[in-house]
PDB file of C-alpha atoms in Angstrom:
ATOM      1  CA  UNK M   3     -66.316  39.416  62.095  1.00  0.00           C
ATOM      2  CA  UNK M   4     -62.653  38.548  61.907  1.00  0.00           C
ATOM      3  CA  UNK M   5     -63.123  36.480  58.767  1.00  0.00           C
ATOM      4  CA  UNK M   6     -61.372  37.127  55.474  1.00  0.00           C
ATOM      5  CA  UNK M   7     -63.478  36.963  52.320  1.00  0.00           C
ATOM      6  CA  UNK M   8     -60.887  36.872  49.538  1.00  0.00           C
ATOM      7  CA  UNK M   9     -57.210  35.923  49.730  1.00  0.00           C
ATOM      8  CA  UNK M  10     -54.540  36.603  47.145  1.00  0.00           C
ATOM      9  CA  UNK M  11     -51.494  34.311  47.148  1.00  0.00           C
ATOM     10  CA  UNK M  12     -48.321  35.587  45.504  1.00  0.00           C
ATOM     11  CA  UNK M  13     -46.898  32.531  43.714  1.00  0.00           C
ATOM     12  CA  UNK M  14     -43.449  32.399  42.122  1.00  0.00           C
ATOM     13  CA  UNK M  15     -42.797  28.646  42.047  1.00  0.00           C
ATOM     14  CA  UNK M  16     -40.474  28.683  45.063  1.00  0.00           C
ATOM     15  CA  UNK M  17     -40.906  26.164  47.875  1.00  0.00           C
ATOM     16  CA  UNK M  18     -42.076  28.872  50.263  1.00  0.00           C
ATOM     17  CA  UNK M  19     -44.740  30.091  47.832  1.00  0.00           C
ATOM     18  CA  UNK M  20     -45.917  26.514  47.231  1.00  0.00           C
ATOM     19  CA  UNK M  21     -46.394  26.065  50.963  1.00  0.00           C
ATOM     20  CA  UNK M  22     -48.120  29.446  51.198  1.00  0.00           C
ATOM     21  CA  UNK M  23     -50.597  28.363  48.530  1.00  0.00           C
ATOM     22  CA  UNK M  24     -51.288  25.012  50.200  1.00  0.00           C
ATOM     23  CA  UNK M  25     -51.855  26.724  53.536  1.00  0.00           C
ATOM     24  CA  UNK M  26     -54.064  29.391  51.989  1.00  0.00           C
ATOM     25  CA  UNK M  27     -56.322  26.735  50.461  1.00  0.00           C
ATOM     26  CA  UNK M  28     -56.705  24.969  53.826  1.00  0.00           C
ATOM     27  CA  UNK M  29     -57.299  28.267  55.592  1.00  0.00           C
ATOM     28  CA  UNK M  30     -59.889  29.299  52.998  1.00  0.00           C
ATOM     29  CA  UNK M  31     -61.927  26.186  53.744  1.00  0.00           C
ATOM     30  CA  UNK M  32     -62.390  27.252  57.361  1.00  0.00           C
ATOM     31  CA  UNK M  33     -62.941  30.890  56.421  1.00  0.00           C
ATOM     32  CA  UNK M  34     -65.292  30.065  53.528  1.00  0.00           C
ATOM     33  CA  UNK M  35     -63.563  32.540  51.270  1.00  0.00           C
ATOM     34  CA  UNK M  36     -62.158  32.783  47.759  1.00  0.00           C
ATOM     35  CA  UNK M  37     -58.507  32.171  46.839  1.00  0.00           C
ATOM     36  CA  UNK M  38     -56.699  33.712  43.895  1.00  0.00           C
ATOM     37  CA  UNK M  39     -53.088  32.973  42.966  1.00  0.00           C
ATOM     38  CA  UNK M  40     -51.056  35.525  41.022  1.00  0.00           C
ATOM     39  CA  UNK M  41     -47.733  35.037  39.284  1.00  0.00           C
ATOM     40  CA  UNK M  42     -45.904  38.153  38.139  1.00  0.00           C
ATOM     41  CA  UNK M  43     -43.234  38.243  35.463  1.00  0.00           C
ATOM     42  CA  UNK M  44     -41.122  41.356  35.797  1.00  0.00           C
ATOM     43  CA  UNK M  45     -41.162  43.903  33.023  1.00  0.00           C
ATOM     44  CA  UNK M  46     -37.887  44.684  31.250  1.00  0.00           C
ATOM     45  CA  UNK M  47     -37.513  47.899  33.255  1.00  0.00           C
ATOM     46  CA  UNK M  48     -38.947  46.585  36.501  1.00  0.00           C
ATOM     47  CA  UNK M  49     -37.563  44.454  39.292  1.00  0.00           C
ATOM     48  CA  UNK M  50     -33.942  43.199  39.524  1.00  0.00           C
ATOM     49  CA  UNK M  51     -35.068  39.573  39.351  1.00  0.00           C
ATOM     50  CA  UNK M  52     -37.145  37.588  36.904  1.00  0.00           C
ATOM     51  CA  UNK M  53     -39.718  35.338  38.471  1.00  0.00           C
ATOM     52  CA  UNK M  54     -39.326  32.374  36.181  1.00  0.00           C
ATOM     53  CA  UNK M  55     -38.163  28.813  36.626  1.00  0.00           C
ATOM     54  CA  UNK M  56     -36.621  26.407  34.158  1.00  0.00           C
ATOM     55  CA  UNK M  57     -37.942  22.903  33.671  1.00  0.00           C
ATOM     56  CA  UNK M  58     -36.536  20.026  31.668  1.00  0.00           C
ATOM     57  CA  UNK M  59     -38.777  18.663  28.907  1.00  0.00           C
ATOM     58  CA  UNK M  60     -37.276  15.193  29.301  1.00  0.00           C
ATOM     59  CA  UNK M  61     -34.941  15.483  26.334  1.00  0.00           C
ATOM     60  CA  UNK M  62     -32.145  17.116  28.278  1.00  0.00           C
ATOM     61  CA  UNK M  63     -33.159  20.539  27.040  1.00  0.00           C
ATOM     62  CA  UNK M  64     -34.638  23.176  29.317  1.00  0.00           C
ATOM     63  CA  UNK M  65     -37.482  25.469  28.573  1.00  0.00           C
ATOM     64  CA  UNK M  66     -38.817  28.533  30.324  1.00  0.00           C
ATOM     65  CA  UNK M  67     -42.272  28.368  31.801  1.00  0.00           C
ATOM     66  CA  UNK M  68     -44.220  30.468  34.228  1.00  0.00           C
ATOM     67  CA  UNK M  69     -44.537  29.081  37.771  1.00  0.00           C
ATOM     68  CA  UNK M  70     -48.298  29.403  37.546  1.00  0.00           C
ATOM     69  CA  UNK M  71     -48.321  26.283  35.365  1.00  0.00           C
ATOM     70  CA  UNK M  72     -47.232  24.236  38.372  1.00  0.00           C
ATOM     71  CA  UNK M  73     -50.173  25.321  40.522  1.00  0.00           C
ATOM     72  CA  UNK M  74     -52.310  22.463  39.181  1.00  0.00           C
ATOM     73  CA  UNK M  75     -49.806  20.050  40.738  1.00  0.00           C
ATOM     74  CA  UNK M  76     -50.441  21.643  44.137  1.00  0.00           C
ATOM     75  CA  UNK M  77     -54.158  22.312  44.055  1.00  0.00           C
ATOM     76  CA  UNK M  78     -56.513  19.417  44.635  1.00  0.00           C
ATOM     77  CA  UNK M  79     -59.349  18.968  42.180  1.00  0.00           C
ATOM     78  CA  UNK M  80     -61.930  19.946  44.771  1.00  0.00           C
ATOM     79  CA  UNK M  81     -60.270  23.280  45.501  1.00  0.00           C
ATOM     80  CA  UNK M  82     -61.617  26.236  43.597  1.00  0.00           C
ATOM     81  CA  UNK M  83     -58.877  28.713  42.847  1.00  0.00           C
ATOM     82  CA  UNK M  84     -58.418  31.369  40.201  1.00  0.00           C
ATOM     83  CA  UNK M  85     -54.987  31.867  38.661  1.00  0.00           C
ATOM     84  CA  UNK M  86     -53.714  35.106  37.185  1.00  0.00           C
ATOM     85  CA  UNK M  87     -50.551  35.855  35.215  1.00  0.00           C
ATOM     86  CA  UNK M  88     -49.304  39.444  35.221  1.00  0.00           C
ATOM     87  CA  UNK M  89     -46.241  41.289  33.993  1.00  0.00           C
ATOM     88  CA  UNK M  90     -44.748  44.389  35.530  1.00  0.00           C
ATOM     89  CA  UNK M  91     -43.122  45.639  38.709  1.00  0.00           C
ATOM     90  CA  UNK M  92     -43.779  42.732  41.023  1.00  0.00           C
ATOM     91  CA  UNK M  93     -45.007  44.388  44.202  1.00  0.00           C
ATOM     92  CA  UNK M  94     -47.100  46.885  42.249  1.00  0.00           C
ATOM     93  CA  UNK M  95     -48.740  44.117  40.208  1.00  0.00           C
ATOM     94  CA  UNK M  96     -49.557  42.070  43.315  1.00  0.00           C
ATOM     95  CA  UNK M  97     -51.187  45.046  45.028  1.00  0.00           C
ATOM     96  CA  UNK M  98     -53.046  45.998  41.848  1.00  0.00           C
ATOM     97  CA  UNK M  99     -54.511  42.502  41.446  1.00  0.00           C
ATOM     98  CA  UNK M 100     -55.534  42.461  45.098  1.00  0.00           C
ATOM     99  CA  UNK M 101     -57.340  45.753  44.593  1.00  0.00           C
ATOM    100  CA  UNK M 102     -59.120  44.694  41.411  1.00  0.00           C
ATOM    101  CA  UNK M 103     -60.227  41.392  42.957  1.00  0.00           C
ATOM    102  CA  UNK M 104     -61.426  43.073  46.172  1.00  0.00           C
ATOM    103  CA  UNK M 105     -59.078  40.926  48.249  1.00  0.00           C
ATOM    104  CA  UNK M 106     -58.716  41.649  51.952  1.00  0.00           C
ATOM    105  CA  UNK M 107     -55.601  39.531  52.584  1.00  0.00           C
ATOM    106  CA  UNK M 108     -52.358  38.932  50.686  1.00  0.00           C
ATOM    107  CA  UNK M 109     -50.425  35.763  51.556  1.00  0.00           C
ATOM    108  CA  UNK M 110     -46.749  35.498  50.670  1.00  0.00           C
ATOM    109  CA  UNK M 111     -43.964  33.025  51.306  1.00  0.00           C
ATOM    110  CA  UNK M 112     -40.885  34.438  52.988  1.00  0.00           C
ATOM    111  CA  UNK M 113     -37.916  34.433  50.647  1.00  0.00           C
ATOM    112  CA  UNK M 114     -34.409  34.392  52.075  1.00  0.00           C
ATOM    113  CA  UNK M 115     -32.200  37.268  50.906  1.00  0.00           C
ATOM    114  CA  UNK M 116     -28.583  38.088  51.548  1.00  0.00           C
ATOM    115  CA  UNK M 117     -27.714  41.004  53.829  1.00  0.00           C
ATOM    116  CA  UNK M 118     -26.680  43.102  50.838  1.00  0.00           C
ATOM    117  CA  UNK M 119     -29.968  42.419  49.051  1.00  0.00           C
ATOM    118  CA  UNK M 120     -31.942  43.360  52.150  1.00  0.00           C
ATOM    119  CA  UNK M 121     -30.027  46.618  52.532  1.00  0.00           C
ATOM    120  CA  UNK M 122     -30.012  47.868  48.948  1.00  0.00           C
ATOM    121  CA  UNK M 123     -32.699  45.967  47.087  1.00  0.00           C
ATOM    122  CA  UNK M 124     -35.220  44.794  49.639  1.00  0.00           C
ATOM    123  CA  UNK M 125     -37.517  41.852  49.227  1.00  0.00           C
ATOM    124  CA  UNK M 126     -40.713  41.844  47.225  1.00  0.00           C
ATOM    125  CA  UNK M 127     -42.460  40.885  50.454  1.00  0.00           C
ATOM    126  CA  UNK M 128     -41.202  43.992  52.232  1.00  0.00           C
ATOM    127  CA  UNK M 129     -42.331  46.182  49.352  1.00  0.00           C
ATOM    128  CA  UNK M 130     -45.791  44.660  49.325  1.00  0.00           C
ATOM    129  CA  UNK M 131     -46.058  45.263  53.069  1.00  0.00           C
ATOM    130  CA  UNK M 132     -44.978  48.883  52.754  1.00  0.00           C
ATOM    131  CA  UNK M 133     -47.429  49.788  50.015  1.00  0.00           C
ATOM    132  CA  UNK M 134     -50.349  47.402  50.455  1.00  0.00           C
ATOM    133  CA  UNK M 135     -53.563  48.934  51.823  1.00  0.00           C
ATOM    134  CA  UNK M 136     -54.728  45.485  53.007  1.00  0.00           C
ATOM    135  CA  UNK M 137     -53.368  42.934  55.467  1.00  0.00           C
ATOM    136  CA  UNK M 138     -50.374  40.794  54.529  1.00  0.00           C
ATOM    137  CA  UNK M 139     -49.668  37.341  55.980  1.00  0.00           C
ATOM    138  CA  UNK M 140     -46.053  36.229  55.554  1.00  0.00           C
ATOM    139  CA  UNK M 141     -45.331  32.492  55.672  1.00  0.00           C
ATOM    140  CA  UNK M 142     -41.797  31.308  56.525  1.00  0.00           C
ATOM    141  CA  UNK M 143     -40.571  27.992  55.165  1.00  0.00           C
ATOM    142  CA  UNK M 144     -42.971  25.159  55.928  1.00  0.00           C
ATOM    143  CA  UNK M 145     -45.034  27.055  58.488  1.00  0.00           C
ATOM    144  CA  UNK M 146     -48.744  26.363  58.819  1.00  0.00           C
ATOM    145  CA  UNK M 147     -51.612  28.788  59.282  1.00  0.00           C
ATOM    146  CA  UNK M 148     -53.124  28.353  62.738  1.00  0.00           C
ATOM    147  CA  UNK M 149     -54.598  30.699  65.330  1.00  0.00           C
ATOM    148  CA  UNK M 150     -54.600  28.656  68.545  1.00  0.00           C
ATOM    149  CA  UNK M 151     -52.077  30.994  70.166  1.00  0.00           C
ATOM    150  CA  UNK M 152     -51.646  34.533  68.838  1.00  0.00           C
ATOM    151  CA  UNK M 153     -48.940  36.901  70.003  1.00  0.00           C
ATOM    152  CA  UNK M 154     -49.847  40.552  69.519  1.00  0.00           C
ATOM    153  CA  UNK M 155     -46.996  43.066  69.704  1.00  0.00           C
ATOM    154  CA  UNK M 156     -48.078  46.612  70.531  1.00  0.00           C
ATOM    155  CA  UNK M 157     -46.256  49.898  70.994  1.00  0.00           C
ATOM    156  CA  UNK M 158     -49.316  52.019  71.666  1.00  0.00           C
ATOM    157  CA  UNK M 159     -49.161  53.769  68.280  1.00  0.00           C
ATOM    158  CA  UNK M 160     -52.126  54.350  65.977  1.00  0.00           C
ATOM    159  CA  UNK M 161     -50.823  51.474  63.860  1.00  0.00           C
ATOM    160  CA  UNK M 162     -50.979  49.169  66.867  1.00  0.00           C
ATOM    161  CA  UNK M 163     -54.509  50.387  67.634  1.00  0.00           C
ATOM    162  CA  UNK M 164     -55.612  49.373  64.136  1.00  0.00           C
ATOM    163  CA  UNK M 165     -53.899  46.007  64.524  1.00  0.00           C
ATOM    164  CA  UNK M 166     -55.504  45.554  67.943  1.00  0.00           C
ATOM    165  CA  UNK M 167     -59.002  45.692  66.470  1.00  0.00           C
ATOM    166  CA  UNK M 168     -58.101  43.041  63.906  1.00  0.00           C
ATOM    167  CA  UNK M 169     -56.343  40.707  66.329  1.00  0.00           C
ATOM    168  CA  UNK M 170     -59.263  40.834  68.773  1.00  0.00           C
ATOM    169  CA  UNK M 171     -61.647  39.895  65.973  1.00  0.00           C
ATOM    170  CA  UNK M 172     -59.388  37.056  64.840  1.00  0.00           C
ATOM    171  CA  UNK M 173     -58.906  35.733  68.366  1.00  0.00           C
ATOM    172  CA  UNK M 174     -62.661  35.875  68.994  1.00  0.00           C
ATOM    173  CA  UNK M 175     -63.500  34.177  65.693  1.00  0.00           C
ATOM    174  CA  UNK M 176     -60.984  31.350  66.186  1.00  0.00           C
ATOM    175  CA  UNK M 177     -61.095  30.921  69.973  1.00  0.00           C
ATOM    176  CA  UNK M 178     -57.435  31.854  70.269  1.00  0.00           C
ATOM    177  CA  UNK M 179     -55.293  32.177  73.369  1.00  0.00           C
ATOM    178  CA  UNK M 180     -54.192  35.818  73.155  1.00  0.00           C
ATOM    179  CA  UNK M 181     -50.764  36.917  74.338  1.00  0.00           C
ATOM    180  CA  UNK M 182     -49.854  40.613  74.363  1.00  0.00           C
ATOM    181  CA  UNK M 183     -46.359  42.080  74.535  1.00  0.00           C
ATOM    182  CA  UNK M 184     -44.879  45.552  74.628  1.00  0.00           C
ATOM    183  CA  UNK M 185     -41.100  45.840  74.396  1.00  0.00           C
ATOM    184  CA  UNK M 186     -39.129  48.469  76.274  1.00  0.00           C
ATOM    185  CA  UNK M 187     -36.124  49.419  74.159  1.00  0.00           C
ATOM    186  CA  UNK M 188     -34.163  51.086  76.964  1.00  0.00           C
ATOM    187  CA  UNK M 189     -30.357  51.000  76.850  1.00  0.00           C
ATOM    188  CA  UNK M 190     -27.946  50.719  79.802  1.00  0.00           C
ATOM    189  CA  UNK M 191     -26.906  54.343  79.253  1.00  0.00           C
ATOM    190  CA  UNK M 192     -30.496  55.461  79.592  1.00  0.00           C
ATOM    191  CA  UNK M 193     -30.846  53.577  82.870  1.00  0.00           C
ATOM    192  CA  UNK M 194     -27.737  55.285  84.234  1.00  0.00           C
ATOM    193  CA  UNK M 195     -28.408  58.790  82.944  1.00  0.00           C
ATOM    194  CA  UNK M 196     -32.209  59.074  83.045  1.00  0.00           C
ATOM    195  CA  UNK M 197     -33.670  56.461  85.403  1.00  0.00           C
ATOM    196  CA  UNK M 198     -36.875  58.480  85.670  1.00  0.00           C
ATOM    197  CA  UNK M 199     -37.360  58.278  81.909  1.00  0.00           C
ATOM    198  CA  UNK M 200     -37.027  54.511  82.034  1.00  0.00           C
ATOM    199  CA  UNK M 201     -39.700  54.287  84.707  1.00  0.00           C
ATOM    200  CA  UNK M 202     -42.041  56.303  82.510  1.00  0.00           C
ATOM    201  CA  UNK M 203     -41.268  54.031  79.583  1.00  0.00           C
ATOM    202  CA  UNK M 204     -42.130  51.003  81.686  1.00  0.00           C
ATOM    203  CA  UNK M 205     -45.408  52.615  82.744  1.00  0.00           C
ATOM    204  CA  UNK M 206     -46.206  53.416  79.113  1.00  0.00           C
ATOM    205  CA  UNK M 207     -45.468  49.832  78.029  1.00  0.00           C
ATOM    206  CA  UNK M 208     -47.710  48.515  80.805  1.00  0.00           C
ATOM    207  CA  UNK M 209     -50.492  50.850  79.697  1.00  0.00           C
ATOM    208  CA  UNK M 210     -50.131  49.547  76.131  1.00  0.00           C
ATOM    209  CA  UNK M 211     -50.735  45.927  77.064  1.00  0.00           C
ATOM    210  CA  UNK M 212     -53.385  46.750  79.669  1.00  0.00           C
ATOM    211  CA  UNK M 213     -55.503  48.567  77.081  1.00  0.00           C
ATOM    212  CA  UNK M 214     -55.541  45.484  74.837  1.00  0.00           C
ATOM    213  CA  UNK M 215     -56.196  43.150  77.762  1.00  0.00           C
ATOM    214  CA  UNK M 216     -59.202  45.209  78.898  1.00  0.00           C
ATOM    215  CA  UNK M 217     -60.699  45.238  75.416  1.00  0.00           C
ATOM    216  CA  UNK M 218     -60.113  41.489  75.120  1.00  0.00           C
ATOM    217  CA  UNK M 219     -61.902  40.852  78.412  1.00  0.00           C
ATOM    218  CA  UNK M 220     -64.832  43.017  77.283  1.00  0.00           C
ATOM    219  CA  UNK M 221     -65.529  40.512  74.486  1.00  0.00           C
ATOM    220  CA  UNK M 222     -64.949  37.452  76.643  1.00  0.00           C
ATOM    221  CA  UNK M 223     -61.329  36.687  75.747  1.00  0.00           C
ATOM    222  CA  UNK M 224     -58.650  35.701  78.224  1.00  0.00           C
ATOM    223  CA  UNK M 225     -55.363  37.473  77.592  1.00  0.00           C
ATOM    224  CA  UNK M 226     -51.892  37.284  79.101  1.00  0.00           C
ATOM    225  CA  UNK M 227     -49.547  40.282  79.044  1.00  0.00           C
ATOM    226  CA  UNK M 228     -45.775  40.587  78.878  1.00  0.00           C
ATOM    227  CA  UNK M 229     -43.323  43.479  79.241  1.00  0.00           C
ATOM    228  CA  UNK M 230     -39.886  42.819  77.786  1.00  0.00           C
ATOM    229  CA  UNK M 231     -36.705  44.898  77.568  1.00  0.00           C
ATOM    230  CA  UNK M 232     -34.190  44.903  74.717  1.00  0.00           C
ATOM    231  CA  UNK M 233     -34.215  45.087  70.945  1.00  0.00           C
ATOM    232  CA  UNK M 234     -37.924  44.920  70.052  1.00  0.00           C
ATOM    233  CA  UNK M 235     -37.657  42.388  67.213  1.00  0.00           C
ATOM    234  CA  UNK M 236     -35.338  40.125  69.209  1.00  0.00           C
ATOM    235  CA  UNK M 237     -37.637  40.122  72.232  1.00  0.00           C
ATOM    236  CA  UNK M 238     -40.728  39.488  70.134  1.00  0.00           C
ATOM    237  CA  UNK M 239     -39.131  36.544  68.332  1.00  0.00           C
ATOM    238  CA  UNK M 240     -37.809  35.166  71.624  1.00  0.00           C
ATOM    239  CA  UNK M 241     -41.303  35.290  73.114  1.00  0.00           C
ATOM    240  CA  UNK M 242     -42.733  33.606  70.017  1.00  0.00           C
ATOM    241  CA  UNK M 243     -40.411  30.682  70.659  1.00  0.00           C
ATOM    242  CA  UNK M 244     -41.145  30.582  74.387  1.00  0.00           C
ATOM    243  CA  UNK M 245     -44.895  30.565  73.875  1.00  0.00           C
ATOM    244  CA  UNK M 246     -44.764  28.381  70.761  1.00  0.00           C
ATOM    245  CA  UNK M 247     -47.101  30.915  69.211  1.00  0.00           C
ATOM    246  CA  UNK M 248     -48.915  29.983  66.001  1.00  0.00           C
ATOM    247  CA  UNK M 249     -48.872  33.533  64.659  1.00  0.00           C
ATOM    248  CA  UNK M 250     -47.622  37.029  65.384  1.00  0.00           C
ATOM    249  CA  UNK M 251     -49.838  40.043  64.743  1.00  0.00           C
ATOM    250  CA  UNK M 252     -48.331  43.491  64.288  1.00  0.00           C
ATOM    251  CA  UNK M 253     -49.097  46.884  62.834  1.00  0.00           C
ATOM    252  CA  UNK M 254     -46.867  48.431  60.202  1.00  0.00           C
ATOM    253  CA  UNK M 255     -45.410  51.911  60.596  1.00  0.00           C
ATOM    254  CA  UNK M 256     -44.506  52.060  56.922  1.00  0.00           C
ATOM    255  CA  UNK M 257     -41.206  53.864  57.451  1.00  0.00           C
ATOM    256  CA  UNK M 258     -39.559  55.365  54.411  1.00  0.00           C
ATOM    257  CA  UNK M 259     -36.230  56.852  53.490  1.00  0.00           C
ATOM    258  CA  UNK M 260     -32.795  56.298  54.975  1.00  0.00           C
ATOM    259  CA  UNK M 261     -34.054  54.892  58.284  1.00  0.00           C
ATOM    260  CA  UNK M 262     -35.858  52.073  56.505  1.00  0.00           C
ATOM    261  CA  UNK M 263     -32.975  51.313  54.148  1.00  0.00           C
ATOM    262  CA  UNK M 264     -30.310  51.100  56.848  1.00  0.00           C
ATOM    263  CA  UNK M 265     -32.318  49.597  59.711  1.00  0.00           C
ATOM    264  CA  UNK M 266     -35.613  48.261  58.446  1.00  0.00           C
ATOM    265  CA  UNK M 267     -38.764  48.305  60.546  1.00  0.00           C
ATOM    266  CA  UNK M 268     -39.343  46.152  63.594  1.00  0.00           C
ATOM    267  CA  UNK M 269     -42.072  44.385  61.659  1.00  0.00           C
ATOM    268  CA  UNK M 270     -39.733  43.436  58.809  1.00  0.00           C
ATOM    269  CA  UNK M 271     -37.093  42.198  61.250  1.00  0.00           C
ATOM    270  CA  UNK M 272     -39.641  40.012  63.027  1.00  0.00           C
ATOM    271  CA  UNK M 273     -40.724  38.604  59.665  1.00  0.00           C
ATOM    272  CA  UNK M 274     -37.123  37.790  58.851  1.00  0.00           C
ATOM    273  CA  UNK M 275     -36.507  35.881  62.102  1.00  0.00           C
ATOM    274  CA  UNK M 276     -39.833  34.405  63.226  1.00  0.00           C
ATOM    275  CA  UNK M 277     -40.544  30.738  62.580  1.00  0.00           C
ATOM    276  CA  UNK M 278     -44.306  31.246  62.552  1.00  0.00           C
ATOM    277  CA  UNK M 279     -46.494  33.279  60.184  1.00  0.00           C
ATOM    278  CA  UNK M 280     -46.567  37.039  60.752  1.00  0.00           C
ATOM    279  CA  UNK M 281     -49.772  38.942  60.069  1.00  0.00           C
ATOM    280  CA  UNK M 282     -49.113  42.584  59.255  1.00  0.00           C
ATOM    281  CA  UNK M 283     -52.331  44.526  59.757  1.00  0.00           C
ATOM    282  CA  UNK M 284     -52.768  47.499  57.473  1.00  0.00           C
ATOM    283  CA  UNK M 285     -56.387  48.515  58.097  1.00  0.00           C
ATOM    284  CA  UNK M 286     -59.225  47.940  60.501  1.00  0.00           C
ATOM    285  CA  UNK M 287     -61.579  45.104  59.599  1.00  0.00           C
ATOM    286  CA  UNK M 288     -64.949  46.511  58.558  1.00  0.00           C
TER     287      UNK M 288
END
């Protein structure tokens, strides 16, 4: 329980994807699972970027090559890893490979995008998260995969309930210290105009964390709860830093349309700001 059996690493040759691959290999050793790396070249009518790098051949000339060729420089001889090269719409190809290989986790490095790109294009990572039926672990920069302290953010939704089952299994499997937070997004105007509503929101937030804490205690886990007020993603990231959490676990609401384009989901904002890996849970672990 709580263990992944097959991980798919999205590899594009960037520093963040190289670190994601290295971390996935180390993680796979403890999980005793398979690792597959996929590199996707966009089709001519697909994504707005081409996932290629240029490398000098030593003569001053440059030649195109696929990033997957550099995986052998990262992977140690003892590590068993399958590499796949695909062409198409990047997020669709990644999800398709994960499905065909029966993967239960996708690992991606977090790429830094400009504000304009985030608003009108969106990152490949965000698209994978929105459409993937399996869990996605997003790795920022040089972050490492560790589960000593897990912060679970819940809002009491069905998506959080699904994520709760997974985070309890992970915490139990890895002996993690579990921290649980629910963020109250009440504004000053709401306090002044509807103080009773704020009290009910506080009660609801407390119920959210208490439910997780009770279930954690039922399986022998100690858990600490937090109620915070403010912008949800800001409060979650702030608590990550305070606790020095190794990972954040969240559900994904999968918002679509104008709301997503203009604001993004809380999950995507946490991914953008957090310094530790963020596990986005998409389904209950069977």
